[in-house]
Coordinates of C-alpha atoms in Angstrom, one line a residue:
X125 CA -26.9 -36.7 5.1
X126 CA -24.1 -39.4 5.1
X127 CA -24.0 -41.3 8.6
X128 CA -20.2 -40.1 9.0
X129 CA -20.9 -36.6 8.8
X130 CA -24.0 -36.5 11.2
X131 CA -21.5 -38.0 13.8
X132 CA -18.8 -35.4 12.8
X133 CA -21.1 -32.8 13.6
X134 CA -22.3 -34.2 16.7
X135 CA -18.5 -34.1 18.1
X136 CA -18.4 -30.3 17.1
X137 CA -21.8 -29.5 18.4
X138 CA -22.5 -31.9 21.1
X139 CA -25.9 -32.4 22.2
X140 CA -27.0 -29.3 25.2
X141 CA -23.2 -27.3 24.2
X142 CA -23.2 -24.5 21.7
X143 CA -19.7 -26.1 20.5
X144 CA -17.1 -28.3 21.9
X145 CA -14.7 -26.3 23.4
X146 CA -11.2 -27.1 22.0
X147 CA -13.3 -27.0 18.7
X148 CA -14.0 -23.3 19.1
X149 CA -10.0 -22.8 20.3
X150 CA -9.4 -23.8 17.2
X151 CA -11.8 -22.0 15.0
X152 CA -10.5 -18.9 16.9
X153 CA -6.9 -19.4 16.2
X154 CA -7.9 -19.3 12.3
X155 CA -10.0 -16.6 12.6
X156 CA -7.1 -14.8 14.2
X157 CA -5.1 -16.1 11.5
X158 CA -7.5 -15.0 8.5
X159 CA -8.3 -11.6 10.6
X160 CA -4.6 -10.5 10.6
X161 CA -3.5 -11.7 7.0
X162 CA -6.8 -9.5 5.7
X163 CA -5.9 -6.3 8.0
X164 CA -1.9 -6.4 6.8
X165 CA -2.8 -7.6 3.3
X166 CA -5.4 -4.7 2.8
X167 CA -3.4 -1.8 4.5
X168 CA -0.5 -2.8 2.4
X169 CA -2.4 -2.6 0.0
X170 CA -3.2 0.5 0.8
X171 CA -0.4 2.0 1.8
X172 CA 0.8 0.8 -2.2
X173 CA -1.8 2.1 -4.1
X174 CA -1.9 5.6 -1.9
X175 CA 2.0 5.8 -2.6
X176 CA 1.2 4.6 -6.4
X177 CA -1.6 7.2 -6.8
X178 CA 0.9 10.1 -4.8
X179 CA 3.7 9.3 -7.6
X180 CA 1.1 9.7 -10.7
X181 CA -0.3 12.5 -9.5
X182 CA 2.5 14.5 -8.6
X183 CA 4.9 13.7 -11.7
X184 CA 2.4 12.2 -13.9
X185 CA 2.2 8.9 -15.5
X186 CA 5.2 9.5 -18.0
X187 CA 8.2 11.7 -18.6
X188 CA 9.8 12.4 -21.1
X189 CA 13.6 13.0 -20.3
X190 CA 17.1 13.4 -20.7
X191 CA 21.0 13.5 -19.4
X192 CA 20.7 17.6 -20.3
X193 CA 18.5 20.2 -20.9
X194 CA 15.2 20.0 -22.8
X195 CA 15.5 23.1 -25.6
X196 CA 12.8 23.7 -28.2
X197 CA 10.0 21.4 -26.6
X198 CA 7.0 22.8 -28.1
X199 CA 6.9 20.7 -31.1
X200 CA 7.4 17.9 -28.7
X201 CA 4.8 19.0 -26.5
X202 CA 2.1 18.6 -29.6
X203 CA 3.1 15.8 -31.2
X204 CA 2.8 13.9 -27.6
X205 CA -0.6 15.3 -27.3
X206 CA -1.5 13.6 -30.6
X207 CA -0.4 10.3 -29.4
X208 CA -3.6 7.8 -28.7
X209 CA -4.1 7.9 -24.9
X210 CA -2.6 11.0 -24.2
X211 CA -4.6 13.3 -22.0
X212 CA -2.3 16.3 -21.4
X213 CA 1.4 17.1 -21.6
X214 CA 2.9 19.7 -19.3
X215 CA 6.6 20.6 -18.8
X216 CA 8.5 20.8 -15.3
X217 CA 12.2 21.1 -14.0
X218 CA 12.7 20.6 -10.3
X219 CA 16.1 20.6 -8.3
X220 CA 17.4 21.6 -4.7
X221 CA 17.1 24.8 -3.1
X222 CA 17.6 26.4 0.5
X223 CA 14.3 28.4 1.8
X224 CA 14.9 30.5 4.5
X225 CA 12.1 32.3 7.0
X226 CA 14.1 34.5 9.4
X227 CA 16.4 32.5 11.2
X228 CA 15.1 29.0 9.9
X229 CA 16.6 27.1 6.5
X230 CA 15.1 24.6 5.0
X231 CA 16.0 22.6 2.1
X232 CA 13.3 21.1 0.0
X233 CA 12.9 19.6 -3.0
X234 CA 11.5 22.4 -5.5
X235 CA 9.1 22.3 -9.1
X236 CA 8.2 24.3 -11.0
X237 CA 5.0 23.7 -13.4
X238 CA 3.5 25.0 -15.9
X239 CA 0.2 25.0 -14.5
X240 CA -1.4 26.7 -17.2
X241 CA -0.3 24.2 -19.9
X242 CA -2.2 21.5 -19.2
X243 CA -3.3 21.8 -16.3
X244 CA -4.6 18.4 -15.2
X245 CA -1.5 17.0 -15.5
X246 CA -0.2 17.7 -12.1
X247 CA -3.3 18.8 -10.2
X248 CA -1.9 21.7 -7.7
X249 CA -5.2 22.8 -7.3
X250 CA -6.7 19.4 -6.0
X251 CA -4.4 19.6 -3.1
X252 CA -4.5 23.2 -1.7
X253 CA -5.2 23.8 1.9
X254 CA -5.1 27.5 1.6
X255 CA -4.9 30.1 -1.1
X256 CA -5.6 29.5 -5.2
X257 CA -3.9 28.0 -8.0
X258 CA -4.2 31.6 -9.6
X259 CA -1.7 33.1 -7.4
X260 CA 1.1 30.9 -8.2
X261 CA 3.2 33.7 -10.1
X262 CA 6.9 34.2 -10.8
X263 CA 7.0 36.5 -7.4
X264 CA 4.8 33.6 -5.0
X265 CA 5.1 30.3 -4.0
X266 CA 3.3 27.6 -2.6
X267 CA 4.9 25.4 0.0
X268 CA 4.0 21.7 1.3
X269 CA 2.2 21.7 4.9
X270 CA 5.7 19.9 6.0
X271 CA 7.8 23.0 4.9
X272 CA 5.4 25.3 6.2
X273 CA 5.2 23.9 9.6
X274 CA 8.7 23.8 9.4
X275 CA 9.6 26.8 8.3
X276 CA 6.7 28.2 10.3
X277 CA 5.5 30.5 8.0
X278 CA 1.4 31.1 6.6
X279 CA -0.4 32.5 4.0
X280 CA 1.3 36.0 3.6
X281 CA 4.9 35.7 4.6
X282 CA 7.6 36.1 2.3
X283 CA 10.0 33.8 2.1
X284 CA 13.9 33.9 1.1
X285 CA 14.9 31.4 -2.1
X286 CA 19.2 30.6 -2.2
X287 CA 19.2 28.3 -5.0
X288 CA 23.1 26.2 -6.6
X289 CA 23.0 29.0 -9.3
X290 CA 24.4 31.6 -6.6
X291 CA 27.4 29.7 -6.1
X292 CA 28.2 29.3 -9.8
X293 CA 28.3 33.1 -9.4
X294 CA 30.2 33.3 -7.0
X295 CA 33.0 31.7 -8.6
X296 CA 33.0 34.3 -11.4
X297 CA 33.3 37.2 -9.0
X298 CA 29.5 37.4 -9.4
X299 CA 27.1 38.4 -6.4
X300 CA 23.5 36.8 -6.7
X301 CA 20.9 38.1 -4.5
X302 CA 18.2 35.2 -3.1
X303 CA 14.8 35.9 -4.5
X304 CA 12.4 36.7 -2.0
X305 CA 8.5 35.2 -2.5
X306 CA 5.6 35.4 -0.9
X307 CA 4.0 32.1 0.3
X308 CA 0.5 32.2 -2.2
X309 CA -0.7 28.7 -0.6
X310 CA -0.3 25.2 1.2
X311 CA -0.8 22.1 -0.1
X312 CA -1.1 18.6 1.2
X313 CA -1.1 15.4 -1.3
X314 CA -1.7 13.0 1.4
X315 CA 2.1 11.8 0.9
X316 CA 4.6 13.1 3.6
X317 CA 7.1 11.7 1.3
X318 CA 6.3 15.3 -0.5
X319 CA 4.5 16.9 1.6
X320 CA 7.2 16.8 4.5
X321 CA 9.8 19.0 2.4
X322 CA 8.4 20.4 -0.8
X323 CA 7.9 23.8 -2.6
X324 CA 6.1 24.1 -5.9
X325 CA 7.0 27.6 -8.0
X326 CA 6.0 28.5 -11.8
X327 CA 8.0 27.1 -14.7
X328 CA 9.0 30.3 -15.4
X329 CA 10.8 31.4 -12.0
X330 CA 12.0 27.5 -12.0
X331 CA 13.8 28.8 -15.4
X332 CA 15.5 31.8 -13.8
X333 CA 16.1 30.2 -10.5
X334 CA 18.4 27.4 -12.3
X335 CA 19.7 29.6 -15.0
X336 CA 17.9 27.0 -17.8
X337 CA 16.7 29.8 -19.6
X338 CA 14.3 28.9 -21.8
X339 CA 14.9 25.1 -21.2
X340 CA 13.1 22.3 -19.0
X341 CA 14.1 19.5 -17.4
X342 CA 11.5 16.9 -18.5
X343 CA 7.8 16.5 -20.0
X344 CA 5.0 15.2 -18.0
X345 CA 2.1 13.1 -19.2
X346 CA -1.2 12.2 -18.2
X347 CA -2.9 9.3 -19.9
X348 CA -6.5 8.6 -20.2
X349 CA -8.1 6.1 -17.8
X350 CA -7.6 2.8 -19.2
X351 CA -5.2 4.0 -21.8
X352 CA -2.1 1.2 -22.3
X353 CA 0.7 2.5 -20.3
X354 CA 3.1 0.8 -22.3
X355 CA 1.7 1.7 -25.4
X356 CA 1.3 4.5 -24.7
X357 CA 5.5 5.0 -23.9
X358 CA 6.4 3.0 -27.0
X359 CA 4.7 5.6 -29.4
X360 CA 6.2 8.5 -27.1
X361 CA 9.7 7.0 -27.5
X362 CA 9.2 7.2 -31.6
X363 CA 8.6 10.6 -31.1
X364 CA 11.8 11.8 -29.2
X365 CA 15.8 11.8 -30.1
X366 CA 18.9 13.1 -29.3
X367 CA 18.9 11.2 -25.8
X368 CA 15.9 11.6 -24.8
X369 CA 13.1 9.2 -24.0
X370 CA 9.4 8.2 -22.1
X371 CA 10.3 6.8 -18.7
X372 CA 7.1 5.6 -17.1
X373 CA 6.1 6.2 -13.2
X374 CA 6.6 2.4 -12.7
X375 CA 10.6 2.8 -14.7
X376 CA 11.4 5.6 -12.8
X377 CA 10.2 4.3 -9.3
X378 CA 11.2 0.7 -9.7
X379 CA 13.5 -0.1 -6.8
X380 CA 10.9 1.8 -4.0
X381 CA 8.2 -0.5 -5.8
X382 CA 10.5 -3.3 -5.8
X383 CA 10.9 -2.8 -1.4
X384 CA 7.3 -2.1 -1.1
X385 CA 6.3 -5.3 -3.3
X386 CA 9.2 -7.5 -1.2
X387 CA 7.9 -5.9 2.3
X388 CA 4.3 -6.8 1.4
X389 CA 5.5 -10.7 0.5
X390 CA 7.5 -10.8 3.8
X391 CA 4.5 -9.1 6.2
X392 CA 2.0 -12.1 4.3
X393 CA 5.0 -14.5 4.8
X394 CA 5.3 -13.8 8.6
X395 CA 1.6 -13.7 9.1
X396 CA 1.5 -17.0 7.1
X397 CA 2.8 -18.5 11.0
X398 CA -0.5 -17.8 13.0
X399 CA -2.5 -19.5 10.3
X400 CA 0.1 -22.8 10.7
X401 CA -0.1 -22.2 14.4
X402 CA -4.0 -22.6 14.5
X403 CA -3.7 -25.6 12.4
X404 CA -1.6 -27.1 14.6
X405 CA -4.6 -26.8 17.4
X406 CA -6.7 -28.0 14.9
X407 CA -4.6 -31.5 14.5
X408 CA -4.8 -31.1 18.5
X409 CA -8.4 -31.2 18.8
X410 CA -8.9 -33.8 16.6
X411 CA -6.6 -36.0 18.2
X412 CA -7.9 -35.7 21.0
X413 CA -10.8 -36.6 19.9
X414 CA -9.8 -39.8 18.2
X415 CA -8.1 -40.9 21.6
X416 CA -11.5 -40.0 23.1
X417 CA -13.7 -41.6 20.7
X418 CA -11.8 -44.6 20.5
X419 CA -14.1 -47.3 21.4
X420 CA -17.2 -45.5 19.7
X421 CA -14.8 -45.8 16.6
X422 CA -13.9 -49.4 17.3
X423 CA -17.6 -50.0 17.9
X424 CA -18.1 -48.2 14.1
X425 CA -15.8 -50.3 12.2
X426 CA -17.1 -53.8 13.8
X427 CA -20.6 -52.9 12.5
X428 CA -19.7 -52.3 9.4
X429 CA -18.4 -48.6 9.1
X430 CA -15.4 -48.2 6.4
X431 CA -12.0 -47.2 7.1
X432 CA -12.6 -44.1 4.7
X433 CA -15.9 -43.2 6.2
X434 CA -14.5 -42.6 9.3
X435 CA -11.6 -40.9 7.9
X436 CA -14.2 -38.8 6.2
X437 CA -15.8 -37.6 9.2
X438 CA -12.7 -36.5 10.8
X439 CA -11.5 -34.6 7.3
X440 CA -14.8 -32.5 7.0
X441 CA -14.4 -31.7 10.9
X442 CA -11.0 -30.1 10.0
X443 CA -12.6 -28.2 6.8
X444 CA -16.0 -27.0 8.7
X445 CA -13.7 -25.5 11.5
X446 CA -11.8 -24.2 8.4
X447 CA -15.0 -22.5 7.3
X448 CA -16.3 -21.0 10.4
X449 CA -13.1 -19.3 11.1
X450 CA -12.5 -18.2 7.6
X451 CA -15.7 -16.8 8.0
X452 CA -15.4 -15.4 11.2
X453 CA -11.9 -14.0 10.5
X454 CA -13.0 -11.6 7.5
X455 CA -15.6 -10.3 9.9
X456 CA -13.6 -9.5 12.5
X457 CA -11.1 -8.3 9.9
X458 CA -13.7 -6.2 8.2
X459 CA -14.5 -5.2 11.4
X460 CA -11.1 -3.7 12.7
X461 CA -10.6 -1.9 8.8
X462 CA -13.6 0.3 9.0
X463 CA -12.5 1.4 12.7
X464 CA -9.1 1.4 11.8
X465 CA -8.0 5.3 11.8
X466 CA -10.3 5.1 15.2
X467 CA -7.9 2.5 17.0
X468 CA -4.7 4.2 15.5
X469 CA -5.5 7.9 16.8
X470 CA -6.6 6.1 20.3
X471 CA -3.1 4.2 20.0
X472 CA -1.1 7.5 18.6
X473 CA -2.8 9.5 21.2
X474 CA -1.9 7.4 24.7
X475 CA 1.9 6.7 23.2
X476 CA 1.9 10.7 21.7
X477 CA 3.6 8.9 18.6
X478 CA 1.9 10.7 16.1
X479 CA 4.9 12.3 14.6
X480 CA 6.7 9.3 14.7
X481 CA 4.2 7.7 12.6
X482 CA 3.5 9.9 10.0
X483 CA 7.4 10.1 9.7
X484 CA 7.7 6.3 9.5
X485 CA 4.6 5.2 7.1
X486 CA 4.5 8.7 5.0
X487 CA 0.5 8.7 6.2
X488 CA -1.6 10.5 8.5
X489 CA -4.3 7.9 8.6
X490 CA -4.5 4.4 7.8
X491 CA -5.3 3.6 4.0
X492 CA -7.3 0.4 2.9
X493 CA -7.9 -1.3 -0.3
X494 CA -9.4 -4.5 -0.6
X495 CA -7.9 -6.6 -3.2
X496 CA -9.7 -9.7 -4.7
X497 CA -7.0 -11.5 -5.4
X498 CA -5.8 -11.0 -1.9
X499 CA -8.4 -12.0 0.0
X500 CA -9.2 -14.9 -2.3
X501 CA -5.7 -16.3 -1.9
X502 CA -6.2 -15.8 2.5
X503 CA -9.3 -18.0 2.2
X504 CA -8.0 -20.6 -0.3
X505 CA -4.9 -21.2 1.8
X506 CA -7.0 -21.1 5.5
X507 CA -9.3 -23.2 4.0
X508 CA -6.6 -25.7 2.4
X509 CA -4.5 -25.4 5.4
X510 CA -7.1 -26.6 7.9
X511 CA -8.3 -29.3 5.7
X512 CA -5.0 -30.7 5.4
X513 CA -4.9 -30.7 9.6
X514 CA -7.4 -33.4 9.7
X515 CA -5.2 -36.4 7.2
X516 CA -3.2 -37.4 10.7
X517 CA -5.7 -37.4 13.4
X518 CA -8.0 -39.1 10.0
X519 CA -5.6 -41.6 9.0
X520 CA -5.3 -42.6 12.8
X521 CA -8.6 -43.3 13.2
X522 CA -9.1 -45.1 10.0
X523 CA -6.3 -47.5 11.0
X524 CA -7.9 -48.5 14.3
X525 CA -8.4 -52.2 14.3
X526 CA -12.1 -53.4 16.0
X527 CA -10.7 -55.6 18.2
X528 CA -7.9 -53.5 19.6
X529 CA -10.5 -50.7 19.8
X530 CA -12.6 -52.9 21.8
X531 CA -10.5 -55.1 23.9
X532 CA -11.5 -53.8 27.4
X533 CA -15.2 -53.4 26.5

């Protein structure tokens, strides 16, 4: 081992100490640093993918759409499921509607499915909390766990359905009675976004509900795992005419992905501070100890020690405090993420926030998911940034002259 970093290491581990002090200040401040950039990082993360997977699943991965109504789309319908990549194809239309349980409206956003067309398309059945796919008929409906509390109505009780098509009728001297349906099941996706105000009927009652007859508002489609998206859209869009054409999930959603892409770049931004912060402590520390050490460097340089050597042994101080707290920091991190739901329903429970909450981050509980690229990029800047730290306090000490070093030895 070079002579420069034995005495490097001796300053951060003196002899009978566990660590110097204001070295383990600063390997604390970049653990904090690291700890907090992997927690936000991976819960944003999560919080995208969750929303990501919430989108696919509930209006699949393309649609196939219009400015009117979708007429004659069973030729459509095969020739999509011929396309390479192209798991199922299932039509929808969806709209507004009033819902009323007694003396309590609600108005949620309604869809109707065909859920026996392809049915892993839009996977009702994945997300029920009570009742069976099977009962979804033209005289039930299944309501989202947000409508049902709201409404507060359970398996069983029938419901009142006032949809725009009555007051179309109205204007022709026509009197349209609501349809009344009894609630078949409840269904949670995981995303309040729909499950806080959604009700999901058959294609067929969607039809008479909105007067489209035999017409649909859009085609869903599933693609395979690992199927192009892209490629996938191009070969739909040679398929359809008349105004009509494959939007994918990621078209159709752009400006939420857009705020949830420029949030996450802001939360790493801010977080980016504690990191610069601890480096700051780090340039601390080793100033210090180059004020300290002054004569033992003064000593080093009259014996023969070069200028870079020295600057040497203050640089890998900077980086070896960089590692430990890199280190450190995805512990602790990794740490907090597996208890994470834990600490949030402790937290929740003594401010009795949960409503405010799930109402502010669409989640019940905390989603994680650890990117590669993320973390890589966390350690490759901690590590970088802490390095950098030790150029001053190095460049100081390598400009020490002997003899000023020494002068009142």
């Amino acid at each position: 081992m070079p002579w420069f970093l034995y005495i490097a290491l001796k300053q951060l581990f003196p002899t009978g100490k566990w660590v110097s002090f204001f070295a383990l200040m600063s390997i604390l401040g970049i653990a904090l640093g690291v700890g907090v950039l992997m927690v936000v990082q991976t819960v944003m993360n999560g919080f995208g993918e969750e929303i990501r997977k919430g989108i696919r699943e509930s209006g699949g991965d393309l649609r196939i759409e219009g400015a009117r109504i979708l007429y004659d789309y069973y030729d459509l319908m095969d020739a999509a499921r011929e396309v390479e990549g192209v798991a199922g194809v299932a039509p929808y239309a969806q709209g507004m509607v009033m819902v009323q349980y007694r003396n309590r409206p609600l108005f949620p956003t309604i869809r109707g499915f065909d859920t026996w067309e392809d049915p892993h398309v839009v996977p009702i059945d994945e997300f029920l909390l009570s009742g069976e796919k099977d009962a979804l008929t033209d005289d039930t409906i299944f309501l989202s766990t947000g409508a049902a509390v709201s409404l507060g109505v359970v398996v069983g009780d029938t419901v009142s359905v006032y949809t725009p098509l009555m007051l179309e009728r109205m204007r022709n001297n026509e009197i349209l009675l609501p349809r009344d349906l009894e609630v078949a099941g409840v269904f949670q996706t995981g995303w309040n976004q729909i499950d806080s105000s959604t009700v999901v009927v058959s294609l067929r009652l969607m039809q008479e509900l909105y007067g489209l007859e035999e017409g649909v508002h859009g085609l869903a489609v599933k693609i395979n795992e690992g199927a192009s998206l892209s490629g996938v859209q191009d070969a739909l869009n040679a398929l359809t005419s008349n105004g009509f054409r494959a939007y994918t999930w990621l078209e159709s959603n752009r400006d939420f992905l857009f705020i949830l892409s420029l949030e996450k770049g802001v939360m790493f931004f801010v977080m980016l501070f504690i990191l610069l912060v601890a480096c700051f402590s780090i340039v601390v520390t080793l100033m210090m100890s180059v004020m300290r050490k002054t004569r033992e460097i003064g000593l080093m340089v009259a014996m023969g020690a070069r200028p870079r050597d020295v600057a040497l042994g203050y640089i890998f101080q900077s980086m070896l405090m960089g590692v430990v707290g890199t280190v450190v920091g995805f512990l602790g991190g990794w740490f907090f993420l597996i208890y994470r739901n834990e600490i949030k329903n402790f937290l929740v429970f003594v401010t009795q926030s949960e409503a405010a909450f799930v109402n502010a981050y669409q989640f019940a509980d905390l989603p994680a998911h650890y990117d590669t690229g993320s973390l890589l990029a966390i350690a490759v800047f901690a590590l970088f940034m802490s390095t950098c730290a030790g150029l001053f306090p190095a460049l100081r000490a390598a400009r020490l002259k002997p003899a000023e070093a020494l002068r009142y030895e």
